[in-house]
Amino acid sequence: MSAFDHIVILTGAGLSAESGLSTFRDPDGIWAKHRIEDVATPEAFARDPETVLDFYNQRRRGARDVKPNAAHMALARLETEFPGRVTTVTQNIDPLHEWAGTRNLVHMHGEILRTFCMHCGDRMPWEDDLTVDLVCGRCGNTGGMRPDVVWFGEMPYRMDEIYEDLARCDLFLSIGTSGNVYPAAGFVVEARRAGAHTVELNLEPSEGVSMFAEVIHGKATEMVPAYVERLLNG
Ligand code: APR
């Protein structure tokens, strides 16, 4: 019988790094090659939609060809075998959690394999490149088809559900995130307020490392399977 019965897991780009997807703030990361204000804000899209769409076209192509790693698989196993509730909240826009089998999943920053029309709001799965001359299938307008990804200055998705889960959890795991971006970086505070045990599993100390009761440093594909095994059969 586990000591816990309600786990919330927050994941970031470090979880997908060993699947071959770049992180954001590592020395060779995405924000070392692109300026956020040029490619990841509503203003950038209004000013230069081709540059923004091309930035996400590159990432969409990359996300189609990668595979879940042992850390994704371990988290899917945890959801399947853990007797209590497990909610995975990911900042990642790649599909690797679902491809590993995780089902109770919240993509708070959206999904690179979905698009929506800014004119009519129609949302749909989308695997090809997006271009400015694409015609929306529902409203017939062009110029509005954008990645279903939350940009800086926009509200992340399903925040009410996330805060409800955090208020009830008794174990909070933060995996592969630098703790630089809110509201995700503040989830550990909500979990502590709920009395949860909080664990950071990351390659190196995050910005918020001092707020965690337990800290494990290492590579996700090594420490996450080991931690899940401990949780399930410890
Ligand atoms: N195993 C575990 N952790 C790793 C690994 C690995 N193999 N490789 C890198 N990391 C860690 C890094 O040390 C870093 O702390 O993963 C973290 C990645 O941090 P970021 O690149 O800042 O990514 P993330 O925290 O997910 O960014 C949050 O910021 O730019 C926005 O919307 C974007 O969702 C993103 C958000």
PDB file of C-alpha atoms and ligand atoms in Angstrom:
ATOM      1  CA  MET A   1       0.000   0.000   0.000  1.00  0.00           C
ATOM      2  CA  SER A   2       1.550   3.359  -1.009  1.00  0.00           C
ATOM      3  CA  ALA A   3       2.060   6.179   1.464  1.00  0.00           C
ATOM      4  CA  PHE A   4       0.352   8.441  -1.094  1.00  0.00           C
ATOM      5  CA  ASP A   5      -2.970   8.400  -2.881  1.00  0.00           C
ATOM      6  CA  HIS A   6      -3.009  11.490  -5.154  1.00  0.00           C
ATOM      7  CA  ILE A   7       0.005  12.419  -7.253  1.00  0.00           C
ATOM      8  CA  VAL A   8       0.415  15.504  -9.455  1.00  0.00           C
ATOM      9  CA  ILE A   9       3.363  15.415 -11.848  1.00  0.00           C
ATOM     10  CA  LEU A  10       4.666  18.557 -13.595  1.00  0.00           C
ATOM     11  CA  THR A  11       6.967  17.949 -16.546  1.00  0.00           C
ATOM     12  CA  GLY A  12       9.150  20.216 -18.676  1.00  0.00           C
ATOM     13  CA  ALA A  13      11.470  20.096 -21.650  1.00  0.00           C
ATOM     14  CA  GLY A  14      14.115  18.123 -19.739  1.00  0.00           C
ATOM     15  CA  LEU A  15      11.822  15.087 -19.864  1.00  0.00           C
ATOM     16  CA  SER A  16      11.951  15.066 -23.698  1.00  0.00           C
ATOM     17  CA  ALA A  17      15.640  16.001 -24.013  1.00  0.00           C
ATOM     18  CA  GLU A  18      16.778  12.362 -24.229  1.00  0.00           C
ATOM     19  CA  SER A  19      14.195  11.775 -26.961  1.00  0.00           C
ATOM     20  CA  GLY A  20      16.170  14.299 -29.027  1.00  0.00           C
ATOM     21  CA  LEU A  21      14.007  17.417 -28.542  1.00  0.00           C
ATOM     22  CA  SER A  22      15.811  20.632 -27.556  1.00  0.00           C
ATOM     23  CA  THR A  23      15.153  22.243 -24.203  1.00  0.00           C
ATOM     24  CA  PHE A  24      14.688  26.014 -23.957  1.00  0.00           C
ATOM     25  CA  ARG A  25      17.259  27.358 -21.506  1.00  0.00           C
ATOM     26  CA  ASP A  26      20.161  24.925 -21.780  1.00  0.00           C
ATOM     27  CA  PRO A  27      23.229  26.534 -23.413  1.00  0.00           C
ATOM     28  CA  ASP A  28      22.276  25.035 -26.822  1.00  0.00           C
ATOM     29  CA  GLY A  29      18.554  25.471 -26.174  1.00  0.00           C
ATOM     30  CA  ILE A  30      15.806  26.995 -28.298  1.00  0.00           C
ATOM     31  CA  TRP A  31      16.052  30.453 -26.672  1.00  0.00           C
ATOM     32  CA  ALA A  32      19.776  30.536 -27.478  1.00  0.00           C
ATOM     33  CA  LYS A  33      18.814  30.472 -31.176  1.00  0.00           C
ATOM     34  CA  HIS A  34      15.540  32.409 -31.288  1.00  0.00           C
ATOM     35  CA  ARG A  35      14.230  35.501 -29.453  1.00  0.00           C
ATOM     36  CA  ILE A  36      10.952  34.854 -27.601  1.00  0.00           C
ATOM     37  CA  GLU A  37       9.604  38.201 -28.790  1.00  0.00           C
ATOM     38  CA  ASP A  38      10.216  37.204 -32.412  1.00  0.00           C
ATOM     39  CA  VAL A  39       8.511  33.792 -32.400  1.00  0.00           C
ATOM     40  CA  ALA A  40       6.424  33.127 -29.259  1.00  0.00           C
ATOM     41  CA  THR A  41       4.096  36.085 -28.626  1.00  0.00           C
ATOM     42  CA  PRO A  42       0.766  37.199 -30.164  1.00  0.00           C
ATOM     43  CA  GLU A  43       2.484  40.449 -31.185  1.00  0.00           C
ATOM     44  CA  ALA A  44       5.145  38.501 -33.127  1.00  0.00           C
ATOM     45  CA  PHE A  45       2.416  36.601 -34.979  1.00  0.00           C
ATOM     46  CA  ALA A  46       0.579  39.824 -35.847  1.00  0.00           C
ATOM     47  CA  ARG A  47       3.817  41.490 -36.977  1.00  0.00           C
ATOM     48  CA  ASP A  48       5.460  38.603 -38.874  1.00  0.00           C
ATOM     49  CA  PRO A  49       3.266  35.484 -39.127  1.00  0.00           C
ATOM     50  CA  GLU A  50       5.583  33.702 -41.593  1.00  0.00           C
ATOM     51  CA  THR A  51       8.511  33.755 -39.133  1.00  0.00           C
ATOM     52  CA  VAL A  52       6.316  32.492 -36.289  1.00  0.00           C
ATOM     53  CA  LEU A  53       4.699  29.750 -38.393  1.00  0.00           C
ATOM     54  CA  ASP A  54       8.105  28.644 -39.707  1.00  0.00           C
ATOM     55  CA  PHE A  55       9.495  28.421 -36.143  1.00  0.00           C
ATOM     56  CA  TYR A  56       6.655  26.070 -35.180  1.00  0.00           C
ATOM     57  CA  ASN A  57       6.786  24.194 -38.516  1.00  0.00           C
ATOM     58  CA  GLN A  58      10.387  23.223 -37.667  1.00  0.00           C
ATOM     59  CA  ARG A  59       9.348  22.074 -34.172  1.00  0.00           C
ATOM     60  CA  ARG A  60       6.295  20.189 -35.510  1.00  0.00           C
ATOM     61  CA  ARG A  61       8.475  18.277 -37.999  1.00  0.00           C
ATOM     62  CA  GLY A  62      10.868  17.406 -35.167  1.00  0.00           C
ATOM     63  CA  ALA A  63       8.039  16.279 -32.862  1.00  0.00           C
ATOM     64  CA  ARG A  64       6.639  13.867 -35.468  1.00  0.00           C
ATOM     65  CA  ASP A  65       9.859  11.831 -35.719  1.00  0.00           C
ATOM     66  CA  VAL A  66      10.766  11.262 -32.050  1.00  0.00           C
ATOM     67  CA  LYS A  67       9.871   8.498 -29.612  1.00  0.00           C
ATOM     68  CA  PRO A  68       8.987   8.490 -25.912  1.00  0.00           C
ATOM     69  CA  ASN A  69      11.993   7.688 -23.701  1.00  0.00           C
ATOM     70  CA  ALA A  70      12.245   5.543 -20.553  1.00  0.00           C
ATOM     71  CA  ALA A  71      11.118   8.468 -18.395  1.00  0.00           C
ATOM     72  CA  HIS A  72       7.870   8.953 -20.379  1.00  0.00           C
ATOM     73  CA  MET A  73       7.281   5.190 -20.217  1.00  0.00           C
ATOM     74  CA  ALA A  74       7.878   5.122 -16.446  1.00  0.00           C
ATOM     75  CA  LEU A  75       5.347   7.919 -15.876  1.00  0.00           C
ATOM     76  CA  ALA A  76       2.761   6.065 -17.992  1.00  0.00           C
ATOM     77  CA  ARG A  77       3.477   2.929 -15.914  1.00  0.00           C
ATOM     78  CA  LEU A  78       3.009   4.943 -12.713  1.00  0.00           C
ATOM     79  CA  GLU A  79      -0.423   6.125 -13.889  1.00  0.00           C
ATOM     80  CA  THR A  80      -1.413   2.552 -14.794  1.00  0.00           C
ATOM     81  CA  GLU A  81      -0.109   0.732 -11.706  1.00  0.00           C
ATOM     82  CA  PHE A  82      -0.498   3.318  -8.946  1.00  0.00           C
ATOM     83  CA  PRO A  83      -3.647   2.547  -6.910  1.00  0.00           C
ATOM     84  CA  GLY A  84      -4.529   6.223  -6.384  1.00  0.00           C
ATOM     85  CA  ARG A  85      -5.022   9.197  -8.758  1.00  0.00           C
ATOM     86  CA  VAL A  86      -2.188  10.420 -10.992  1.00  0.00           C
ATOM     87  CA  THR A  87      -2.462  13.674 -12.978  1.00  0.00           C
ATOM     88  CA  THR A  88       0.318  14.626 -15.387  1.00  0.00           C
ATOM     89  CA  VAL A  89       0.555  18.344 -16.179  1.00  0.00           C
ATOM     90  CA  THR A  90       3.055  19.044 -18.929  1.00  0.00           C
ATOM     91  CA  GLN A  91       4.554  22.317 -20.126  1.00  0.00           C
ATOM     92  CA  ASN A  92       5.728  20.402 -23.197  1.00  0.00           C
ATOM     93  CA  ILE A  93       3.903  20.755 -26.509  1.00  0.00           C
ATOM     94  CA  ASP A  94       5.265  17.458 -27.880  1.00  0.00           C
ATOM     95  CA  PRO A  95       3.034  14.326 -27.938  1.00  0.00           C
ATOM     96  CA  LEU A  96       5.473  12.034 -26.102  1.00  0.00           C
ATOM     97  CA  HIS A  97       3.454  11.557 -22.904  1.00  0.00           C
ATOM     98  CA  GLU A  98       0.388  10.358 -24.831  1.00  0.00           C
ATOM     99  CA  TRP A  99       2.565   8.238 -27.148  1.00  0.00           C
ATOM    100  CA  ALA A 100       3.982   6.566 -23.988  1.00  0.00           C
ATOM    101  CA  GLY A 101       0.418   5.795 -22.814  1.00  0.00           C
ATOM    102  CA  THR A 102      -0.299   8.534 -20.266  1.00  0.00           C
ATOM    103  CA  ARG A 103      -4.033   9.323 -20.341  1.00  0.00           C
ATOM    104  CA  ASN A 104      -4.838  11.757 -17.519  1.00  0.00           C
ATOM    105  CA  LEU A 105      -2.746  14.502 -19.139  1.00  0.00           C
ATOM    106  CA  VAL A 106      -3.025  18.302 -19.212  1.00  0.00           C
ATOM    107  CA  HIS A 107      -1.064  20.160 -21.916  1.00  0.00           C
ATOM    108  CA  MET A 108      -1.040  23.551 -20.136  1.00  0.00           C
ATOM    109  CA  HIS A 109       1.031  25.178 -22.913  1.00  0.00           C
ATOM    110  CA  GLY A 110      -0.914  23.549 -25.760  1.00  0.00           C
ATOM    111  CA  GLU A 111       0.111  20.976 -28.378  1.00  0.00           C
ATOM    112  CA  ILE A 112       2.319  21.335 -31.473  1.00  0.00           C
ATOM    113  CA  LEU A 113       0.233  18.722 -33.357  1.00  0.00           C
ATOM    114  CA  ARG A 114      -2.939  20.840 -33.088  1.00  0.00           C
ATOM    115  CA  THR A 115      -3.952  24.129 -34.686  1.00  0.00           C
ATOM    116  CA  PHE A 116      -6.764  26.651 -34.303  1.00  0.00           C
ATOM    117  CA  CYS A 117      -8.261  29.456 -36.363  1.00  0.00           C
ATOM    118  CA  MET A 118      -8.004  32.894 -34.734  1.00  0.00           C
ATOM    119  CA  HIS A 119     -11.066  34.056 -36.671  1.00  0.00           C
ATOM    120  CA  CYS A 120     -13.569  31.385 -35.575  1.00  0.00           C
ATOM    121  CA  GLY A 121     -11.781  29.371 -32.883  1.00  0.00           C
ATOM    122  CA  ASP A 122     -12.101  26.045 -34.725  1.00  0.00           C
ATOM    123  CA  ARG A 123      -9.515  23.618 -33.250  1.00  0.00           C
ATOM    124  CA  MET A 124      -8.241  20.448 -34.858  1.00  0.00           C
ATOM    125  CA  PRO A 125      -5.307  17.999 -35.002  1.00  0.00           C
ATOM    126  CA  TRP A 126      -2.659  19.248 -37.474  1.00  0.00           C
ATOM    127  CA  GLU A 127       0.560  17.471 -38.551  1.00  0.00           C
ATOM    128  CA  ASP A 128       1.611  19.474 -41.628  1.00  0.00           C
ATOM    129  CA  ASP A 129       3.197  22.901 -42.019  1.00  0.00           C
ATOM    130  CA  LEU A 130       1.027  25.926 -41.316  1.00  0.00           C
ATOM    131  CA  THR A 131       1.133  28.814 -43.827  1.00  0.00           C
ATOM    132  CA  VAL A 132      -0.445  32.271 -43.841  1.00  0.00           C
ATOM    133  CA  ASP A 133      -2.554  31.508 -46.925  1.00  0.00           C
ATOM    134  CA  LEU A 134      -4.262  28.467 -45.349  1.00  0.00           C
ATOM    135  CA  VAL A 135      -8.068  28.721 -45.587  1.00  0.00           C
ATOM    136  CA  CYS A 136      -9.980  27.796 -42.416  1.00  0.00           C
ATOM    137  CA  GLY A 137     -12.268  24.836 -43.179  1.00  0.00           C
ATOM    138  CA  ARG A 138     -15.027  26.219 -40.977  1.00  0.00           C
ATOM    139  CA  CYS A 139     -15.124  30.015 -41.498  1.00  0.00           C
ATOM    140  CA  GLY A 140     -13.324  30.216 -44.857  1.00  0.00           C
ATOM    141  CA  ASN A 141     -10.995  32.980 -43.701  1.00  0.00           C
ATOM    142  CA  THR A 142      -7.223  32.968 -44.311  1.00  0.00           C
ATOM    143  CA  GLY A 143      -4.344  34.257 -42.179  1.00  0.00           C
ATOM    144  CA  GLY A 144      -5.773  33.009 -38.905  1.00  0.00           C
ATOM    145  CA  MET A 145      -4.490  29.432 -38.671  1.00  0.00           C
ATOM    146  CA  ARG A 146      -1.972  29.285 -35.780  1.00  0.00           C
ATOM    147  CA  PRO A 147      -0.341  26.542 -33.690  1.00  0.00           C
ATOM    148  CA  ASP A 148      -2.515  25.557 -30.701  1.00  0.00           C
ATOM    149  CA  VAL A 149       0.379  26.606 -28.433  1.00  0.00           C
ATOM    150  CA  VAL A 150       0.174  29.081 -25.532  1.00  0.00           C
ATOM    151  CA  TRP A 151       2.418  32.080 -26.243  1.00  0.00           C
ATOM    152  CA  PHE A 152       4.012  34.376 -23.685  1.00  0.00           C
ATOM    153  CA  GLY A 153       1.361  36.806 -22.472  1.00  0.00           C
ATOM    154  CA  GLU A 154      -1.447  34.269 -23.023  1.00  0.00           C
ATOM    155  CA  MET A 155      -3.234  32.257 -20.319  1.00  0.00           C
ATOM    156  CA  PRO A 156      -2.156  28.597 -20.036  1.00  0.00           C
ATOM    157  CA  TYR A 157      -4.910  26.011 -20.533  1.00  0.00           C
ATOM    158  CA  ARG A 158      -7.069  24.267 -17.874  1.00  0.00           C
ATOM    159  CA  MET A 159      -5.588  26.189 -14.949  1.00  0.00           C
ATOM    160  CA  ASP A 160      -8.708  25.716 -12.750  1.00  0.00           C
ATOM    161  CA  GLU A 161      -8.423  21.919 -13.072  1.00  0.00           C
ATOM    162  CA  ILE A 162      -4.696  22.068 -12.311  1.00  0.00           C
ATOM    163  CA  TYR A 163      -5.173  24.127  -9.141  1.00  0.00           C
ATOM    164  CA  GLU A 164      -7.979  21.797  -8.000  1.00  0.00           C
ATOM    165  CA  ASP A 165      -5.658  18.799  -8.385  1.00  0.00           C
ATOM    166  CA  LEU A 166      -2.799  20.599  -6.619  1.00  0.00           C
ATOM    167  CA  ALA A 167      -5.103  21.435  -3.693  1.00  0.00           C
ATOM    168  CA  ARG A 168      -5.834  17.714  -3.225  1.00  0.00           C
ATOM    169  CA  CYS A 169      -2.489  16.084  -3.948  1.00  0.00           C
ATOM    170  CA  ASP A 170      -0.257  14.485  -1.337  1.00  0.00           C
ATOM    171  CA  LEU A 171       2.730  14.008  -3.662  1.00  0.00           C
ATOM    172  CA  PHE A 172       4.007  16.589  -6.204  1.00  0.00           C
ATOM    173  CA  LEU A 173       6.769  15.646  -8.627  1.00  0.00           C
ATOM    174  CA  SER A 174       8.482  18.309 -10.765  1.00  0.00           C
ATOM    175  CA  ILE A 175      10.514  16.694 -13.553  1.00  0.00           C
ATOM    176  CA  GLY A 176      12.805  18.271 -16.174  1.00  0.00           C
ATOM    177  CA  THR A 177      11.850  21.901 -15.715  1.00  0.00           C
ATOM    178  CA  SER A 178      14.036  24.894 -14.866  1.00  0.00           C
ATOM    179  CA  GLY A 179      11.313  26.584 -12.803  1.00  0.00           C
ATOM    180  CA  ASN A 180      11.708  29.800 -14.783  1.00  0.00           C
ATOM    181  CA  VAL A 181       8.179  30.252 -16.134  1.00  0.00           C
ATOM    182  CA  TYR A 182       5.006  30.935 -14.147  1.00  0.00           C
ATOM    183  CA  PRO A 183       2.388  29.776 -13.366  1.00  0.00           C
ATOM    184  CA  ALA A 184       4.037  26.310 -13.571  1.00  0.00           C
ATOM    185  CA  ALA A 185       6.997  27.407 -11.444  1.00  0.00           C
ATOM    186  CA  GLY A 186       4.571  28.257  -8.620  1.00  0.00           C
ATOM    187  CA  PHE A 187       2.819  24.855  -8.523  1.00  0.00           C
ATOM    188  CA  VAL A 188       5.210  23.589  -5.837  1.00  0.00           C
ATOM    189  CA  VAL A 189       3.946  26.341  -3.501  1.00  0.00           C
ATOM    190  CA  GLU A 190       0.324  25.220  -4.036  1.00  0.00           C
ATOM    191  CA  ALA A 191       1.318  21.598  -3.409  1.00  0.00           C
ATOM    192  CA  ARG A 192       3.126  22.523  -0.173  1.00  0.00           C
ATOM    193  CA  ARG A 193       0.054  24.486   0.900  1.00  0.00           C
ATOM    194  CA  ALA A 194      -1.944  21.270   0.422  1.00  0.00           C
ATOM    195  CA  GLY A 195       0.524  19.467   2.688  1.00  0.00           C
ATOM    196  CA  ALA A 196       1.985  17.402  -0.148  1.00  0.00           C
ATOM    197  CA  HIS A 197       5.458  15.918  -0.198  1.00  0.00           C
ATOM    198  CA  THR A 198       7.333  17.739  -2.983  1.00  0.00           C
ATOM    199  CA  VAL A 199      10.124  16.236  -5.089  1.00  0.00           C
ATOM    200  CA  GLU A 200      12.282  17.845  -7.785  1.00  0.00           C
ATOM    201  CA  LEU A 201      13.809  15.445 -10.308  1.00  0.00           C
ATOM    202  CA  ASN A 202      16.072  17.420 -12.641  1.00  0.00           C
ATOM    203  CA  LEU A 203      19.507  17.367 -14.296  1.00  0.00           C
ATOM    204  CA  GLU A 204      20.560  20.313 -12.139  1.00  0.00           C
ATOM    205  CA  PRO A 205      19.023  22.482  -9.386  1.00  0.00           C
ATOM    206  CA  SER A 206      16.088  24.503 -10.769  1.00  0.00           C
ATOM    207  CA  GLU A 207      15.268  28.111  -9.881  1.00  0.00           C
ATOM    208  CA  GLY A 208      12.825  26.793  -7.291  1.00  0.00           C
ATOM    209  CA  VAL A 209      14.935  23.978  -5.835  1.00  0.00           C
ATOM    210  CA  SER A 210      14.840  25.419  -2.303  1.00  0.00           C
ATOM    211  CA  MET A 211      11.036  24.975  -2.192  1.00  0.00           C
ATOM    212  CA  PHE A 212      11.208  21.181  -2.616  1.00  0.00           C
ATOM    213  CA  ALA A 213      11.291  18.784   0.345  1.00  0.00           C
ATOM    214  CA  GLU A 214      13.272  16.230  -1.676  1.00  0.00           C
ATOM    215  CA  VAL A 215      15.651  16.785  -4.601  1.00  0.00           C
ATOM    216  CA  ILE A 216      17.030  14.159  -6.982  1.00  0.00           C
ATOM    217  CA  HIS A 217      19.501  15.220  -9.668  1.00  0.00           C
ATOM    218  CA  GLY A 218      20.348  13.178 -12.726  1.00  0.00           C
ATOM    219  CA  LYS A 219      19.158  12.264 -16.200  1.00  0.00           C
ATOM    220  CA  ALA A 220      15.413  11.707 -16.572  1.00  0.00           C
ATOM    221  CA  THR A 221      15.777   8.296 -18.210  1.00  0.00           C
ATOM    222  CA  GLU A 222      17.750   7.070 -15.191  1.00  0.00           C
ATOM    223  CA  MET A 223      16.156   8.772 -12.182  1.00  0.00           C
ATOM    224  CA  VAL A 224      12.471   8.668 -13.228  1.00  0.00           C
ATOM    225  CA  PRO A 225      12.184   4.876 -13.767  1.00  0.00           C
ATOM    226  CA  ALA A 226      14.065   4.326 -10.482  1.00  0.00           C
ATOM    227  CA  TYR A 227      11.800   6.729  -8.607  1.00  0.00           C
ATOM    228  CA  VAL A 228       8.632   5.167 -10.070  1.00  0.00           C
ATOM    229  CA  GLU A 229       9.874   1.685  -9.085  1.00  0.00           C
ATOM    230  CA  ARG A 230      10.457   2.987  -5.539  1.00  0.00           C
ATOM    231  CA  LEU A 231       6.948   4.496  -5.445  1.00  0.00           C
ATOM    232  CA  LEU A 232       5.264   1.330  -6.697  1.00  0.00           C
ATOM    233  CA  ASN A 233       7.314  -1.316  -4.898  1.00  0.00           C
ATOM    234  CA  GLY A 234       9.344   0.675  -2.375  1.00  0.00           C
TER     235      GLY A 234
HETATM  236  N1  APR B   1      17.114  14.911 -17.656  1.00  0.00           N
HETATM  237  C1  APR B   1      16.557  15.699 -16.700  1.00  0.00           C
HETATM  238  N2  APR B   1      16.537  17.057 -16.755  1.00  0.00           N
HETATM  239  C2  APR B   1      17.097  17.627 -17.832  1.00  0.00           C
HETATM  240  C3  APR B   1      17.693  16.880 -18.878  1.00  0.00           C
HETATM  241  C4  APR B   1      17.682  15.468 -18.760  1.00  0.00           C
HETATM  242  N3  APR B   1      18.217  14.665 -19.697  1.00  0.00           N
HETATM  243  N4  APR B   1      18.178  17.754 -19.808  1.00  0.00           N
HETATM  244  C5  APR B   1      17.887  18.990 -19.369  1.00  0.00           C
HETATM  245  N5  APR B   1      17.256  18.921 -18.176  1.00  0.00           N
HETATM  246  C6  APR B   1      16.754  20.036 -17.370  1.00  0.00           C
HETATM  247  C7  APR B   1      17.588  21.291 -17.457  1.00  0.00           C
HETATM  248  O1  APR B   1      18.617  21.248 -16.468  1.00  0.00           O
HETATM  249  C8  APR B   1      16.566  22.385 -17.172  1.00  0.00           C
HETATM  250  O2  APR B   1      16.506  22.672 -15.777  1.00  0.00           O
HETATM  251  O3  APR B   1      15.482  20.388 -17.866  1.00  0.00           O
HETATM  252  C9  APR B   1      15.239  21.772 -17.611  1.00  0.00           C
HETATM  253  C10 APR B   1      14.690  22.405 -18.875  1.00  0.00           C
HETATM  254  O4  APR B   1      14.412  23.749 -18.573  1.00  0.00           O
HETATM  255  P1  APR B   1      13.874  24.713 -19.750  1.00  0.00           P
HETATM  256  O5  APR B   1      14.717  24.524 -20.949  1.00  0.00           O
HETATM  257  O6  APR B   1      13.702  26.068 -19.146  1.00  0.00           O
HETATM  258  O7  APR B   1      12.443  24.094 -20.116  1.00  0.00           O
HETATM  259  P2  APR B   1      11.103  24.245 -19.300  1.00  0.00           P
HETATM  260  O8  APR B   1      11.371  24.358 -17.834  1.00  0.00           O
HETATM  261  O9  APR B   1      10.191  23.138 -19.753  1.00  0.00           O
HETATM  262  O10 APR B   1      10.510  25.641 -19.837  1.00  0.00           O
HETATM  263  C11 APR B   1       9.216  26.005 -19.373  1.00  0.00           C
HETATM  264  O11 APR B   1       9.251  27.948 -20.806  1.00  0.00           O
HETATM  265  O12 APR B   1       9.891  28.806 -22.799  1.00  0.00           O
HETATM  266  C12 APR B   1       8.803  28.360 -22.100  1.00  0.00           C
HETATM  267  O13 APR B   1       6.829  27.462 -22.994  1.00  0.00           O
HETATM  268  C13 APR B   1       8.183  27.168 -22.765  1.00  0.00           C
HETATM  269  O14 APR B   1       7.167  25.249 -21.735  1.00  0.00           O
HETATM  270  C14 APR B   1       8.338  26.053 -21.756  1.00  0.00           C
HETATM  271  C15 APR B   1       8.520  26.788 -20.445  1.00  0.00           C
END
